[in-house]
Every structure is written in structure tokens, then in C-alpha cells.
Amino acid sequence: MSEIPDNLSYTKDHEWADLQDDGKVRVGITDHAQDALSDVVFVELPDVGSKFVKGDAMAVAESVKAASDIYAPVSGKIVSINDKLEESPELINESPYDFGWMVVIEPEEKLEGLLDSNSYREVID
Amino acid sequence: MSNKRTPLFNHHQSSGAKIVDFAGWDMPIQYSGILAEHKAVRENVGIFDVSHMGQIFVTGPETVEFLSHVTTWDMKRQTKGDCRYCHILDEEGHIIDDTIAYTLSDEKYMLVPNASKVDDIYDWFLSNSNNFKVNIDNLSENYFCLALQGPEAPRLLGQHLNTSVGSFQLVSDGETIVSGTGYTGEKGCEIIGPLNEVVTHWEALLEMGAVPVGLGARDTLRLEKGYLLSGQDFDGTQTTLETGYSWVIDWNHDFIGKEALLKIKNTNYSKLCGILIEERGIIRPGNELSYEGNPISKLTSGTLSPTLRRGIGMAYTELGINDSITVKVRGNNLNGRVVRMPFL
């Protein structure tokens, strides 16, 4: 059974978004997504400073068998990326909500229209 | 129509397998994960349920003559207990399928075609058998096939069936056939027998430590060794010569497709080449291959090599070994070169 922390927001495309105290949003993929993808062997992250509109493909996570686009859960600018994923993409499998985070976005809008943990659970059940 | 399942389907599910459709079968693509399963086969021992593969039996006084006519190999060179990898061609020399021919006796052969090609091969054999005294039986529904592969496979085979088998040899006991064959490049065997006995074999071999391996790792294992995937690396439009597998042809006998092959033998034609990527990134089937900036081909196979940690693939090109190429992946051009296969 997938782990779905209560304190995060989710997209139906299986990204999680964590609104931090400074107003920035940390983003990764859910436990369900990493399990479906299985061994992540390659991650392509956006450049720091690049801008995305909510719903844009901003990153790619690849397993041996498939590539999966990661979509921006909110419009804004990339202010930080998880460099460790270049050498250790398996962090996404081992720790999808912590060490496997992907990017931090400085949002241009309020974080809204996302799912809470209960609604997300309904999406994947 | 619902998909076919092997008798091990429930075992696969309870082992945590992810199931996919493969040629009309519900088959496990992976259990614990492709990387771990791949490693198990390279370093220890893995077991594959490949019961979706076909078993076509050819019997009768002209079995050898018939099979020499419909395959690239002269079966007169086989003796009882030999296995031979060969191609089955159409009149134009195009590969219909690749297969292993098992010499059970001079008058009894078993062929193992790919799951998606069993009906085609059976029909092709029937339609070309009029001048031969043979019986052709498609018994694919009656037999299981398990592949036990990896450096520890011979030890497990010895413990399990108290037998051993040489490379491309077979031993049989009643209806059970063990052959020194596989699709991973490792030591090991394939066990073929009556369908109702598969669960016993599977459970015993797992108990001895064989790791269940799915079709995902089967693909990465075979691609590292440069083995062809039916329907992907040849799709009915390429000849044996273009695949670079001319060693499966015995030119000293007549066979369907030979005349067509002779016509192109001394011409320039594209050949299936190994593609090795020299930077981070994974290549996939269908990715565009370019030389000096110009698109020249598309990859027939492509993956991450779990052993080399590099992108590897295959494509039909006229390029030479070590030529620099690029492969376009989601708009980015990854640099690599043409290499001799196998990759490993």
C-alpha cells in the first residue's frame, strides 16, 4: 500500500507539492508513482531559473523500461534542483518524499486546485 | 478475446509481479525490479517463465529434408541431442522468425518459435510441406518452458533433475526436455515439459534460490549480448544478412529464401549495428539515429544497460565500427558511436 503523507498536496499525475514556510514549493513524485515506474535510473531536471506554467512538463524520470514526464504543480520559477539525483536516481525509489525530492519552485500564484491526501488516495485506489 | 495465461500466473502475482500484455499473453514484466533481476542472472541464477513460447513438432521420414528446406540450416549436419539456432525465411529472404531446432531423433524435431509467431510458423510449415513425408503438430498449448539462467544454473539443474547439459545440447527424460540454451548469454538451460508439471519445477527451483525474472530483464540481458528480438529487430522486412547473423546460414544446401539472399550477398546493404551512448541518457526503440547531423535510421532496440550503465541499442545502418553518431531523445541529441556487438 502506497504511503501518502497528510501534510502534502498532490496532482492526479502523481506529483506531490510541499508548501514551505518561505512560500516556496518543493516538488517530487509520489510513492505510488515511484512504485509504478520501478527502478528510476535517470532523471532529467530543469535548469535553475527556468519558468514553467502549471501543467507543463518540467522534468523526466526514467526507468529501464519507460520515461515519465513530471509536470509543474504550480506556475513559477525553478529556484533549486536536487543535484544528488544525477548520481543517485534511486533516491526517488528509496525516499520519494524526502531525499528523492526533485525541484523547488518559487510560485507565481497561490498553490490551489491540488488534491489532499484523501482525494489522492481515491485517484490511485 | 481475453489474454492467455500460463499455469504460473497466480504464482507470479503472489510474487509481486507487474503483469503486462505480451503477444496476447498476461506475462510478468518484473518482480522485485529489472536491475536486481538482471544482476541475479549475471551473478547468480534467475528463472524465467517463458511458457508463452511455442513448441512445434515435426515428425516423419523426411523431417530432416523438410526442416532443411524451411530453415537456413542444413539439418543433415545435426545429430540426435543437438540444438541449432536458425532463421525461417520467406521467398524474399525476409526473416519470418528465429527459432531453435531440437534434434530429438532423425525423424523427430521440436522447434521453439516466438509466441507472436507460432501460428504464422505453423501455417508456413504446413503450406510448404506438400512434397515431404512429414507430420507437423503445433503442441504449444501442451508444454511449459522455464529458462534457468546464470552462473549457478548448472548447479541448480544438477540438484533439481540430477542432470547436466552441454551448450546447445539436449537431454530428455520422457516428455521433459532440458537444453543448454537461453537468451541471456549466461550458462544455463531451458526446461520444456508437460504443462501440468510446471508448478512443481517452478516451486522447487525457487526454493533452491533461483530468483524469478520477468520480461523486462530478459530484454536488457539479451540486448547486452546482441541477441535479436523477433518483431522488433526484425519485423518481416529484413533478411538474415542484414541482421548480421549470416553464421546461421549453411550455403551448401537449398532452402526457401536462398536465391534472394544470393542476389544481395555481394551488394552494399544496411546491417544491424550496435549503438553505444557515451553520455548520460537512455535510448529507446524508435529514437532517430543521425550521422553528421543527418537522420539516417531509427533504433530497433534501445535501453539502459544495467551492467554498463550506458544507453545501448541497435539500428540498421551502413556506418562502420566507431563512427560517431547521435541519437535524438526527446529533442536532445545524445552522442555515441557504432560498436561491435555483443556489448558485453
XYZ file of C-alpha atoms in Angstrom:
469
model
C 0.000 0.000 0.000
C 1.306 3.400 -1.007
C 2.415 5.911 1.549
C 0.545 9.243 1.209
C 1.602 11.824 3.825
C -1.251 14.021 5.082
C 0.732 17.276 5.028
C 1.368 17.343 1.258
C -0.719 18.324 -1.773
C -1.000 16.098 -4.824
C -1.736 16.164 -8.540
C -3.670 13.479 -10.393
C -0.425 12.924 -12.336
C 1.244 11.705 -9.123
C 3.421 14.677 -8.206
C 3.477 15.908 -4.618
C 3.847 19.575 -3.630
C 5.022 20.788 -0.241
C 4.330 24.443 0.563
C 7.185 25.603 2.777
C 7.325 28.362 5.400
C 9.095 30.716 2.971
C 6.293 30.347 0.388
C 8.321 28.170 -1.966
C 7.063 24.779 -3.114
C 9.121 21.606 -3.062
C 8.059 19.013 -5.638
C 8.624 15.313 -6.200
C 6.755 12.183 -7.268
C 4.614 10.052 -5.014
C 5.317 6.639 -3.545
C 2.688 5.233 -5.897
C 4.438 6.837 -8.905
C 7.897 5.550 -7.996
C 6.482 2.069 -7.469
C 4.692 2.124 -10.832
C 7.831 3.388 -12.565
C 10.056 0.977 -10.578
C 13.866 1.377 -10.642
C 14.482 5.006 -11.592
C 17.789 5.039 -13.475
C 17.868 8.511 -14.990
C 16.414 11.884 -14.043
C 16.378 14.950 -16.243
C 15.837 18.114 -14.215
C 15.183 21.674 -15.455
C 17.761 24.450 -15.186
C 17.603 26.664 -12.136
C 15.943 29.902 -13.214
C 13.712 28.343 -15.853
C 9.988 29.113 -15.683
C 7.019 26.831 -16.097
C 3.269 27.187 -16.261
C 1.209 24.831 -14.128
C 0.818 21.557 -16.041
C 3.992 21.979 -18.136
C 6.331 19.000 -18.364
C 9.348 20.256 -16.392
C 11.343 17.091 -15.689
C 11.605 13.443 -16.707
C 12.108 10.337 -14.599
C 13.146 7.224 -16.483
C 13.155 3.582 -15.525
C 14.794 0.867 -17.590
C 11.534 0.354 -19.461
C 9.886 3.773 -19.659
C 10.213 7.535 -19.451
C 7.714 9.533 -17.437
C 7.148 13.297 -17.615
C 6.925 15.242 -14.367
C 4.505 18.192 -14.543
C 4.687 21.514 -12.702
C 2.007 21.510 -9.975
C 2.093 25.325 -9.839
C 3.317 28.124 -12.150
C 6.619 29.673 -11.211
C 10.393 29.697 -11.389
C 12.751 26.852 -10.533
C 14.959 28.080 -7.662
C 16.606 24.811 -6.688
C 17.077 21.291 -8.067
C 18.133 18.090 -6.323
C 21.637 17.582 -7.762
C 22.010 14.275 -5.929
C 19.567 12.650 -8.341
C 22.123 12.822 -11.153
C 24.398 10.341 -9.389
C 21.743 8.587 -7.328
C 18.399 8.490 -9.157
C 17.417 5.558 -6.931
C 16.769 8.085 -4.147
C 13.386 8.604 -5.822
C 12.542 4.951 -5.172
C 14.058 4.794 -1.723
C 12.752 8.067 -0.379
C 10.194 9.664 -2.706
C 9.011 12.295 -0.197
C 12.361 13.222 1.367
C 15.778 12.585 -0.230
C 14.113 11.954 -3.606
C 12.638 15.484 -3.979
C 13.163 16.915 -7.454
C 12.803 20.708 -7.610
C 11.834 23.763 -5.577
C 9.564 26.277 -7.322
C 9.063 29.915 -6.400
C 5.370 30.129 -7.248
C 3.770 32.990 -9.165
C 0.339 32.059 -7.886
C -1.364 30.508 -4.908
C -0.989 26.749 -4.561
C -4.516 25.656 -5.403
C -6.529 23.167 -7.382
C -4.472 20.289 -5.955
C -5.663 17.187 -4.124
C -5.361 16.491 -0.422
C -4.128 13.075 0.739
C -7.632 11.577 0.921
C -8.606 12.736 -2.563
C -5.290 11.490 -3.947
C -5.838 8.106 -2.347
C -9.121 7.877 -4.263
C -7.257 8.605 -7.507
C -4.894 5.667 -7.088
C -7.262 3.166 -5.472
C -10.672 -12.058 -26.514
C -9.023 -12.332 -23.135
C -5.307 -12.895 -22.834
C -3.747 -16.307 -22.346
C -2.059 -17.138 -19.059
C 0.497 -19.745 -18.092
C -0.280 -22.050 -15.120
C 2.145 -19.902 -13.086
C 0.088 -16.710 -13.422
C -1.093 -16.795 -9.802
C 2.428 -17.570 -8.602
C 3.701 -14.524 -10.472
C 1.044 -12.306 -8.936
C 1.726 -13.516 -5.433
C 5.464 -12.911 -6.005
C 4.577 -9.259 -6.604
C 4.987 -9.336 -10.373
C 3.807 -6.494 -12.554
C 1.855 -8.091 -15.386
C 1.809 -6.816 -18.968
C 0.347 -7.923 -22.266
C 2.961 -9.672 -24.392
C 1.842 -11.164 -27.721
C -1.613 -11.890 -26.311
C -0.325 -13.302 -23.016
C -0.508 -11.877 -19.497
C 3.160 -12.133 -18.570
C 5.340 -10.804 -15.717
C 7.439 -7.832 -16.803
C 9.205 -7.694 -13.462
C 9.070 -8.932 -9.864
C 11.486 -7.164 -7.497
C 12.820 -4.810 -10.185
C 14.615 -5.043 -13.506
C 18.033 -4.018 -12.110
C 18.013 -6.604 -9.308
C 16.718 -9.348 -11.591
C 19.294 -8.537 -14.254
C 22.065 -8.710 -11.669
C 20.761 -12.012 -10.310
C 21.133 -13.615 -13.742
C 24.590 -12.141 -14.412
C 25.964 -13.034 -10.980
C 23.859 -15.847 -9.543
C 20.822 -17.546 -11.046
C 17.427 -16.448 -12.309
C 14.382 -18.308 -13.564
C 12.011 -17.159 -16.320
C 8.551 -18.486 -17.109
C 8.619 -18.441 -20.910
C 5.760 -20.873 -21.386
C 4.296 -18.486 -23.962
C 6.989 -19.661 -26.403
C 5.797 -22.210 -28.971
C 6.554 -25.892 -29.447
C 6.053 -27.204 -32.969
C 6.911 -30.844 -33.567
C 7.919 -32.175 -36.972
C 7.974 -35.954 -37.348
C 8.213 -38.473 -40.159
C 10.776 -39.999 -42.537
C 11.555 -36.701 -44.318
C 11.793 -34.473 -41.254
C 15.445 -33.596 -41.898
C 14.833 -32.789 -45.578
C 11.784 -30.672 -44.759
C 13.417 -28.634 -41.997
C 16.497 -28.072 -44.154
C 14.112 -26.664 -46.798
C 12.265 -24.261 -44.464
C 15.201 -23.062 -42.317
C 18.623 -21.557 -43.008
C 20.400 -24.609 -41.569
C 21.192 -27.988 -43.164
C 19.755 -30.381 -40.594
C 21.758 -33.260 -42.094
C 24.600 -31.795 -40.045
C 22.664 -32.333 -36.808
C 22.813 -35.457 -34.737
C 20.446 -36.617 -32.033
C 20.792 -34.383 -28.995
C 21.852 -31.254 -30.909
C 20.148 -27.872 -30.730
C 20.584 -25.351 -33.520
C 19.660 -21.668 -33.725
C 18.407 -20.802 -37.222
C 16.124 -18.473 -39.186
C 12.927 -19.232 -41.082
C 12.737 -17.097 -44.250
C 10.137 -16.238 -46.843
C 10.864 -16.409 -50.591
C 12.360 -12.885 -50.485
C 14.810 -13.934 -47.802
C 12.984 -11.909 -45.129
C 13.020 -13.420 -41.650
C 9.617 -14.712 -40.566
C 11.010 -15.812 -37.217
C 14.097 -17.126 -35.495
C 13.961 -20.411 -33.635
C 15.909 -23.225 -32.079
C 15.617 -26.631 -33.719
C 15.898 -29.568 -31.280
C 17.036 -32.868 -32.797
C 15.124 -35.452 -30.766
C 15.865 -38.094 -33.437
C 16.356 -38.195 -37.209
C 12.600 -38.382 -37.553
C 11.519 -36.121 -34.698
C 12.374 -32.458 -34.237
C 10.934 -29.803 -31.964
C 11.074 -26.120 -32.905
C 10.530 -23.277 -30.481
C 9.184 -20.196 -32.275
C 8.361 -16.906 -30.579
C 4.903 -16.573 -29.021
C 3.691 -13.994 -31.546
C 4.825 -16.145 -34.483
C 3.608 -19.629 -33.530
C 0.543 -19.552 -35.791
C 2.453 -17.963 -38.686
C 5.200 -20.563 -38.497
C 2.753 -23.453 -38.180
C 0.804 -22.226 -41.252
C 4.041 -21.581 -43.162
C 5.321 -25.074 -42.421
C 2.001 -26.657 -43.462
C 1.854 -24.718 -46.723
C 5.407 -25.746 -47.633
C 5.192 -29.397 -46.616
C 3.309 -30.862 -49.587
C 6.362 -32.541 -51.103
C 7.629 -34.016 -47.842
C 6.589 -37.046 -45.816
C 6.184 -35.223 -42.504
C 3.627 -34.542 -39.820
C 3.545 -31.077 -38.306
C 1.932 -30.607 -34.922
C 1.546 -27.384 -33.003
C 1.670 -28.571 -29.379
C 2.383 -25.135 -27.881
C -0.659 -25.376 -25.603
C 0.621 -28.610 -24.045
C 4.098 -27.581 -22.935
C 5.706 -25.232 -20.449
C 9.138 -23.680 -20.860
C 11.262 -22.429 -17.974
C 14.644 -20.789 -18.534
C 17.144 -21.256 -15.702
C 19.993 -18.825 -16.354
C 23.132 -17.640 -14.607
C 26.491 -18.920 -13.346
C 24.765 -21.005 -10.651
C 22.210 -22.526 -13.053
C 24.169 -25.759 -13.762
C 24.416 -26.423 -10.016
C 20.665 -25.952 -9.534
C 19.879 -28.123 -12.552
C 22.063 -30.869 -11.074
C 20.314 -30.645 -7.715
C 16.851 -30.448 -9.205
C 16.915 -33.043 -12.002
C 20.198 -34.834 -11.323
C 21.420 -33.998 -14.805
C 23.692 -31.682 -16.746
C 23.646 -30.479 -20.326
C 26.253 -29.004 -22.671
C 25.855 -25.791 -24.612
C 23.368 -26.291 -27.475
C 22.866 -29.930 -26.479
C 19.741 -31.514 -25.095
C 18.866 -34.342 -22.756
C 15.380 -35.783 -22.450
C 13.551 -37.912 -19.940
C 10.101 -38.951 -21.109
C 8.386 -35.800 -22.286
C 10.728 -33.477 -20.392
C 13.496 -31.879 -22.444
C 16.428 -29.932 -20.986
C 18.577 -27.932 -23.395
C 21.735 -25.891 -22.930
C 20.111 -22.811 -24.409
C 18.844 -19.420 -23.291
C 18.556 -15.760 -24.183
C 20.850 -14.142 -21.630
C 24.388 -15.110 -22.667
C 24.906 -16.836 -19.316
C 25.336 -20.507 -18.515
C 22.074 -22.295 -18.009
C 19.316 -24.274 -19.580
C 15.742 -24.278 -20.709
C 13.383 -26.934 -19.399
C 10.414 -27.892 -21.569
C 7.803 -30.379 -20.400
C 4.099 -31.147 -19.959
C 2.190 -28.077 -18.807
C 0.797 -29.727 -15.658
C 4.323 -30.232 -14.274
C 5.428 -26.602 -14.427
C 4.362 -25.615 -10.899
C 6.473 -28.392 -9.348
C 9.580 -27.282 -11.256
C 8.997 -23.588 -10.532
C 8.471 -24.062 -6.792
C 11.462 -26.397 -6.439
C 13.839 -24.089 -8.281
C 12.670 -21.018 -6.356
C 13.158 -22.956 -3.136
C 16.766 -23.641 -4.220
C 17.384 -19.935 -4.610
C 16.569 -19.119 -8.239
C 15.334 -15.529 -8.496
C 12.174 -15.033 -10.597
C 12.959 -12.791 -13.560
C 10.479 -11.039 -15.831
C 10.413 -9.980 -19.454
C 11.931 -6.582 -18.600
C 15.272 -8.013 -17.511
C 15.000 -10.634 -20.255
C 15.163 -7.719 -22.707
C 18.133 -5.953 -21.072
C 20.015 -9.261 -20.737
C 19.544 -10.226 -24.391
C 20.322 -6.742 -25.695
C 23.653 -6.600 -23.828
C 24.535 -9.797 -25.734
C 23.302 -8.511 -29.097
C 20.563 -11.124 -29.456
C 17.673 -10.332 -31.799
C 14.135 -9.680 -30.604
C 11.526 -11.042 -33.011
C 9.069 -8.432 -34.260
C 11.380 -5.640 -33.157
C 14.915 -6.135 -34.515
C 13.387 -7.918 -37.496
C 9.798 -7.271 -38.485
C 9.345 -9.245 -41.710
C 11.215 -6.753 -43.901
C 14.843 -7.688 -43.155
C 16.957 -10.598 -44.324
C 19.310 -12.705 -42.239
C 22.250 -10.967 -43.943
C 21.080 -7.539 -42.752
C 20.830 -8.751 -39.147
C 24.493 -9.726 -39.271
C 23.594 -13.316 -38.402
C 24.977 -14.875 -41.601
C 26.542 -17.635 -39.466
C 23.083 -19.190 -39.166
C 23.106 -19.852 -42.933
C 24.529 -23.053 -44.386
C 25.051 -22.032 -48.035
C 25.741 -25.622 -49.097
C 22.084 -26.576 -49.147
C 18.905 -25.289 -50.773
C 16.332 -23.516 -48.626
C 13.470 -21.078 -49.020
C 14.905 -17.579 -49.416
C 18.382 -18.690 -50.522
C 18.103 -17.281 -54.066
C 17.032 -13.893 -52.734
C 19.940 -13.876 -50.279
C 22.446 -14.767 -53.019
C 21.278 -11.745 -55.034
C 22.067 -9.271 -52.259
C 25.018 -11.136 -50.709
C 27.701 -9.158 -52.551
C 25.931 -5.808 -52.606
C 26.018 -2.995 -50.064
C 23.186 -3.263 -47.598
C 22.402 -1.835 -44.192
C 23.403 -4.019 -41.306
C 22.170 -4.164 -37.757
C 24.806 -2.317 -35.708
C 25.383 -1.833 -32.018
C 24.885 1.738 -30.763
C 26.647 2.795 -27.550
C 25.809 6.149 -25.965
C 28.725 7.967 -24.361
C 26.900 10.407 -22.126
C 24.064 10.253 -19.599
C 20.721 9.293 -21.048
C 18.649 6.340 -22.127
C 17.798 5.455 -25.706
C 14.590 3.726 -26.749
C 13.262 1.800 -29.749
C 12.156 4.263 -32.445
C 14.617 7.007 -31.469
C 16.125 8.710 -34.512
C 19.785 7.986 -35.339
C 21.829 10.705 -37.093
C 25.244 10.786 -38.725
C 26.930 14.159 -39.290
C 23.647 15.802 -38.352
C 21.503 13.931 -40.882
C 18.859 11.423 -39.777
C 19.745 8.017 -41.272
C 17.873 5.378 -39.287
C 15.745 4.551 -36.278
C 16.665 2.342 -33.359
C 15.052 -1.091 -33.393
C 16.073 -1.699 -29.768
C 17.291 0.593 -27.027
C 17.609 0.548 -23.270
C 19.899 1.307 -20.383
C 22.460 -1.463 -19.989
C 22.239 -2.287 -16.278
C 25.784 -3.718 -16.404
C 27.481 -0.909 -18.358
C 25.227 1.867 -17.004
C 25.131 3.269 -20.539
C 22.476 3.565 -23.191
C 22.764 0.707 -25.701
C 20.734 -0.057 -28.796
C 20.601 -1.457 -32.296
C 19.884 0.138 -35.662
C 20.169 -0.785 -39.340
C 22.860 1.422 -40.910
C 25.677 1.325 -43.451
C 28.031 3.019 -40.976
C 31.272 1.439 -39.827
C 32.506 0.474 -36.389
C 33.496 3.506 -34.285
C 31.678 6.044 -36.478
C 30.321 8.843 -34.286
C 26.541 9.166 -34.238
C 23.840 10.982 -32.309
C 20.509 9.643 -31.094
C 17.622 12.041 -30.611
C 15.842 11.546 -27.301
C 13.000 13.995 -26.534
C 14.613 16.699 -28.667
C 18.128 16.245 -27.230
C 20.922 14.700 -29.283
C 22.936 12.181 -27.286
C 26.447 11.430 -28.546
C 27.584 7.891 -29.137
C 29.231 5.597 -31.632
C 28.726 2.453 -33.609
C 30.207 -0.560 -31.822
C 30.622 -4.237 -32.487
C 28.153 -6.470 -30.684
C 27.873 -8.009 -28.178
C 28.116 -5.029 -25.844
C 29.142 -7.342 -23.039
